[in-house]
């Protein structure tokens, strides 16, 4: 089977089991559009120092407002794979997310750890 071939071909290869992602908004003070490049670069640098490397992907996020309207916003996901997300590294990531939230004057910053989404308020 394909799965058995992939398992055999990858057996013994170095791999990273865990992933952490931070969603960098493109707004300041909740709803003022900005160029988020400095914040993305800061996140790339922070994650690279923490985990040895990072990747940024631009996308569009959306949600339905209280007035039942679709609200869309550009967002950049910065992520790193990690060998071991221990308590110390998770605490450092959460502290960084809190500082980004304050710096960008957001109500929350989205943080994803191993497929689970957290809203850092």
PDB file of C-alpha atoms in Angstrom:
ATOM      1  CA  UNK A   1       0.000   0.000   0.000  1.00  0.00           C
ATOM      2  CA  UNK A   2       1.019   3.631  -0.448  1.00  0.00           C
ATOM      3  CA  UNK A   3       1.008   4.183   3.320  1.00  0.00           C
ATOM      4  CA  UNK A   4       3.367   1.237   3.848  1.00  0.00           C
ATOM      5  CA  UNK A   5       5.710   2.551   1.117  1.00  0.00           C
ATOM      6  CA  UNK A   6       5.738   6.036   2.665  1.00  0.00           C
ATOM      7  CA  UNK A   7       6.383   4.579   6.092  1.00  0.00           C
ATOM      8  CA  UNK A   8       9.277   2.552   4.746  1.00  0.00           C
ATOM      9  CA  UNK A   9      10.688   5.434   2.687  1.00  0.00           C
ATOM     10  CA  UNK A  10      10.507   7.802   5.667  1.00  0.00           C
ATOM     11  CA  UNK A  11      11.611   5.347   8.328  1.00  0.00           C
ATOM     12  CA  UNK A  12      14.589   6.725  10.212  1.00  0.00           C
ATOM     13  CA  UNK A  13      14.220  10.241   8.763  1.00  0.00           C
ATOM     14  CA  UNK A  14      14.410  13.182  11.137  1.00  0.00           C
ATOM     15  CA  UNK A  15      10.984  14.641  11.806  1.00  0.00           C
ATOM     16  CA  UNK A  16       9.197  17.095  14.075  1.00  0.00           C
ATOM     17  CA  UNK A  17       5.920  16.011  15.678  1.00  0.00           C
ATOM     18  CA  UNK A  18       4.509  19.273  16.999  1.00  0.00           C
ATOM     19  CA  UNK A  19       3.429  22.560  15.433  1.00  0.00           C
ATOM     20  CA  UNK A  20       2.599  25.983  16.832  1.00  0.00           C
ATOM     21  CA  UNK A  21       0.901  28.753  14.816  1.00  0.00           C
ATOM     22  CA  UNK A  22       0.117  32.364  15.539  1.00  0.00           C
ATOM     23  CA  UNK A  23      -2.374  34.313  13.443  1.00  0.00           C
ATOM     24  CA  UNK A  24      -1.119  37.867  12.851  1.00  0.00           C
ATOM     25  CA  UNK A  25      -4.028  40.211  12.054  1.00  0.00           C
ATOM     26  CA  UNK A  26      -3.865  43.015   9.514  1.00  0.00           C
ATOM     27  CA  UNK A  27      -5.692  45.468  11.722  1.00  0.00           C
ATOM     28  CA  UNK A  28      -4.669  47.737  14.534  1.00  0.00           C
ATOM     29  CA  UNK A  29      -6.997  48.642  17.384  1.00  0.00           C
ATOM     30  CA  UNK A  30      -9.326  45.806  16.279  1.00  0.00           C
ATOM     31  CA  UNK A  31     -10.623  47.302  13.013  1.00  0.00           C
ATOM     32  CA  UNK A  32      -8.130  49.804  11.525  1.00  0.00           C
ATOM     33  CA  UNK A  33      -6.450  48.220   8.465  1.00  0.00           C
ATOM     34  CA  UNK A  34      -2.626  48.290   8.540  1.00  0.00           C
ATOM     35  CA  UNK A  35       0.356  46.754   6.811  1.00  0.00           C
ATOM     36  CA  UNK A  36       1.176  43.886   9.206  1.00  0.00           C
ATOM     37  CA  UNK A  37       4.646  43.238   7.717  1.00  0.00           C
ATOM     38  CA  UNK A  38       6.579  44.471  10.794  1.00  0.00           C
ATOM     39  CA  UNK A  39       4.496  42.217  13.070  1.00  0.00           C
ATOM     40  CA  UNK A  40       4.898  39.243  10.727  1.00  0.00           C
ATOM     41  CA  UNK A  41       8.670  39.789  10.620  1.00  0.00           C
ATOM     42  CA  UNK A  42       8.761  40.066  14.411  1.00  0.00           C
ATOM     43  CA  UNK A  43       6.787  36.812  14.709  1.00  0.00           C
ATOM     44  CA  UNK A  44       9.060  35.043  12.212  1.00  0.00           C
ATOM     45  CA  UNK A  45      12.115  36.144  14.176  1.00  0.00           C
ATOM     46  CA  UNK A  46      10.600  35.190  17.538  1.00  0.00           C
ATOM     47  CA  UNK A  47       9.484  31.729  16.388  1.00  0.00           C
ATOM     48  CA  UNK A  48      12.783  31.123  14.562  1.00  0.00           C
ATOM     49  CA  UNK A  49      14.718  31.879  17.748  1.00  0.00           C
ATOM     50  CA  UNK A  50      12.394  29.627  19.773  1.00  0.00           C
ATOM     51  CA  UNK A  51      12.178  26.685  17.371  1.00  0.00           C
ATOM     52  CA  UNK A  52      14.975  27.014  14.802  1.00  0.00           C
ATOM     53  CA  UNK A  53      12.820  28.250  11.915  1.00  0.00           C
ATOM     54  CA  UNK A  54       9.413  29.569  10.915  1.00  0.00           C
ATOM     55  CA  UNK A  55       7.163  30.024   7.889  1.00  0.00           C
ATOM     56  CA  UNK A  56       4.586  32.718   7.109  1.00  0.00           C
ATOM     57  CA  UNK A  57       1.522  32.187   4.915  1.00  0.00           C
ATOM     58  CA  UNK A  58      -0.903  34.945   3.933  1.00  0.00           C
ATOM     59  CA  UNK A  59      -4.618  34.229   3.901  1.00  0.00           C
ATOM     60  CA  UNK A  60      -8.059  35.630   4.506  1.00  0.00           C
ATOM     61  CA  UNK A  61     -10.032  35.112   7.693  1.00  0.00           C
ATOM     62  CA  UNK A  62     -13.770  35.636   7.970  1.00  0.00           C
ATOM     63  CA  UNK A  63     -16.508  35.659  10.574  1.00  0.00           C
ATOM     64  CA  UNK A  64     -20.131  36.748  10.859  1.00  0.00           C
ATOM     65  CA  UNK A  65     -20.706  39.998  12.757  1.00  0.00           C
ATOM     66  CA  UNK A  66     -23.441  40.687  15.290  1.00  0.00           C
ATOM     67  CA  UNK A  67     -25.313  42.382  12.411  1.00  0.00           C
ATOM     68  CA  UNK A  68     -25.199  39.062  10.476  1.00  0.00           C
ATOM     69  CA  UNK A  69     -22.689  40.420   7.923  1.00  0.00           C
ATOM     70  CA  UNK A  70     -19.630  38.601   6.652  1.00  0.00           C
ATOM     71  CA  UNK A  71     -16.479  40.356   7.834  1.00  0.00           C
ATOM     72  CA  UNK A  72     -13.255  39.454   5.996  1.00  0.00           C
ATOM     73  CA  UNK A  73      -9.718  40.329   6.998  1.00  0.00           C
ATOM     74  CA  UNK A  74      -6.255  39.567   5.710  1.00  0.00           C
ATOM     75  CA  UNK A  75      -4.303  37.452   8.176  1.00  0.00           C
ATOM     76  CA  UNK A  76      -0.817  35.975   8.141  1.00  0.00           C
ATOM     77  CA  UNK A  77      -0.192  32.641   9.816  1.00  0.00           C
ATOM     78  CA  UNK A  78       3.324  32.260  11.207  1.00  0.00           C
ATOM     79  CA  UNK A  79       4.168  28.726  12.235  1.00  0.00           C
ATOM     80  CA  UNK A  80       6.972  26.496  13.415  1.00  0.00           C
ATOM     81  CA  UNK A  81       7.334  22.788  13.805  1.00  0.00           C
ATOM     82  CA  UNK A  82       8.975  21.686  17.028  1.00  0.00           C
ATOM     83  CA  UNK A  83      10.575  18.590  18.436  1.00  0.00           C
ATOM     84  CA  UNK A  84       9.039  19.086  21.872  1.00  0.00           C
ATOM     85  CA  UNK A  85       6.575  21.748  22.976  1.00  0.00           C
ATOM     86  CA  UNK A  86       7.237  21.644  26.687  1.00  0.00           C
ATOM     87  CA  UNK A  87       5.718  23.865  29.373  1.00  0.00           C
ATOM     88  CA  UNK A  88       8.502  26.440  29.070  1.00  0.00           C
ATOM     89  CA  UNK A  89       8.140  26.842  25.294  1.00  0.00           C
ATOM     90  CA  UNK A  90       4.330  26.975  25.436  1.00  0.00           C
ATOM     91  CA  UNK A  91       4.513  29.635  28.158  1.00  0.00           C
ATOM     92  CA  UNK A  92       6.943  31.646  26.005  1.00  0.00           C
ATOM     93  CA  UNK A  93       4.634  31.429  22.975  1.00  0.00           C
ATOM     94  CA  UNK A  94       1.605  32.503  25.040  1.00  0.00           C
ATOM     95  CA  UNK A  95       3.598  35.407  26.517  1.00  0.00           C
ATOM     96  CA  UNK A  96       4.571  36.468  22.988  1.00  0.00           C
ATOM     97  CA  UNK A  97       0.928  36.222  21.825  1.00  0.00           C
ATOM     98  CA  UNK A  98      -0.137  38.408  24.766  1.00  0.00           C
ATOM     99  CA  UNK A  99       2.513  41.011  23.915  1.00  0.00           C
ATOM    100  CA  UNK A 100       1.436  41.000  20.239  1.00  0.00           C
ATOM    101  CA  UNK A 101      -2.193  41.414  21.325  1.00  0.00           C
ATOM    102  CA  UNK A 102      -1.260  44.453  23.416  1.00  0.00           C
ATOM    103  CA  UNK A 103       1.039  45.929  20.783  1.00  0.00           C
ATOM    104  CA  UNK A 104      -1.592  45.596  18.035  1.00  0.00           C
ATOM    105  CA  UNK A 105      -4.448  46.602  20.397  1.00  0.00           C
ATOM    106  CA  UNK A 106      -6.491  43.465  19.634  1.00  0.00           C
ATOM    107  CA  UNK A 107      -9.229  41.889  21.745  1.00  0.00           C
ATOM    108  CA  UNK A 108      -7.504  38.493  21.247  1.00  0.00           C
ATOM    109  CA  UNK A 109      -4.806  36.758  19.224  1.00  0.00           C
ATOM    110  CA  UNK A 110      -5.426  33.292  17.792  1.00  0.00           C
ATOM    111  CA  UNK A 111      -2.847  30.669  18.667  1.00  0.00           C
ATOM    112  CA  UNK A 112      -2.951  27.105  17.358  1.00  0.00           C
ATOM    113  CA  UNK A 113      -1.032  24.303  19.045  1.00  0.00           C
ATOM    114  CA  UNK A 114      -1.090  20.816  17.547  1.00  0.00           C
ATOM    115  CA  UNK A 115      -4.413  21.420  15.832  1.00  0.00           C
ATOM    116  CA  UNK A 116      -6.188  23.080  18.770  1.00  0.00           C
ATOM    117  CA  UNK A 117      -7.145  26.758  18.493  1.00  0.00           C
ATOM    118  CA  UNK A 118      -6.746  29.044  21.492  1.00  0.00           C
ATOM    119  CA  UNK A 119      -7.851  32.668  21.754  1.00  0.00           C
ATOM    120  CA  UNK A 120      -5.309  34.541  23.850  1.00  0.00           C
ATOM    121  CA  UNK A 121      -7.164  37.379  25.560  1.00  0.00           C
TER     122      UNK A 121
END
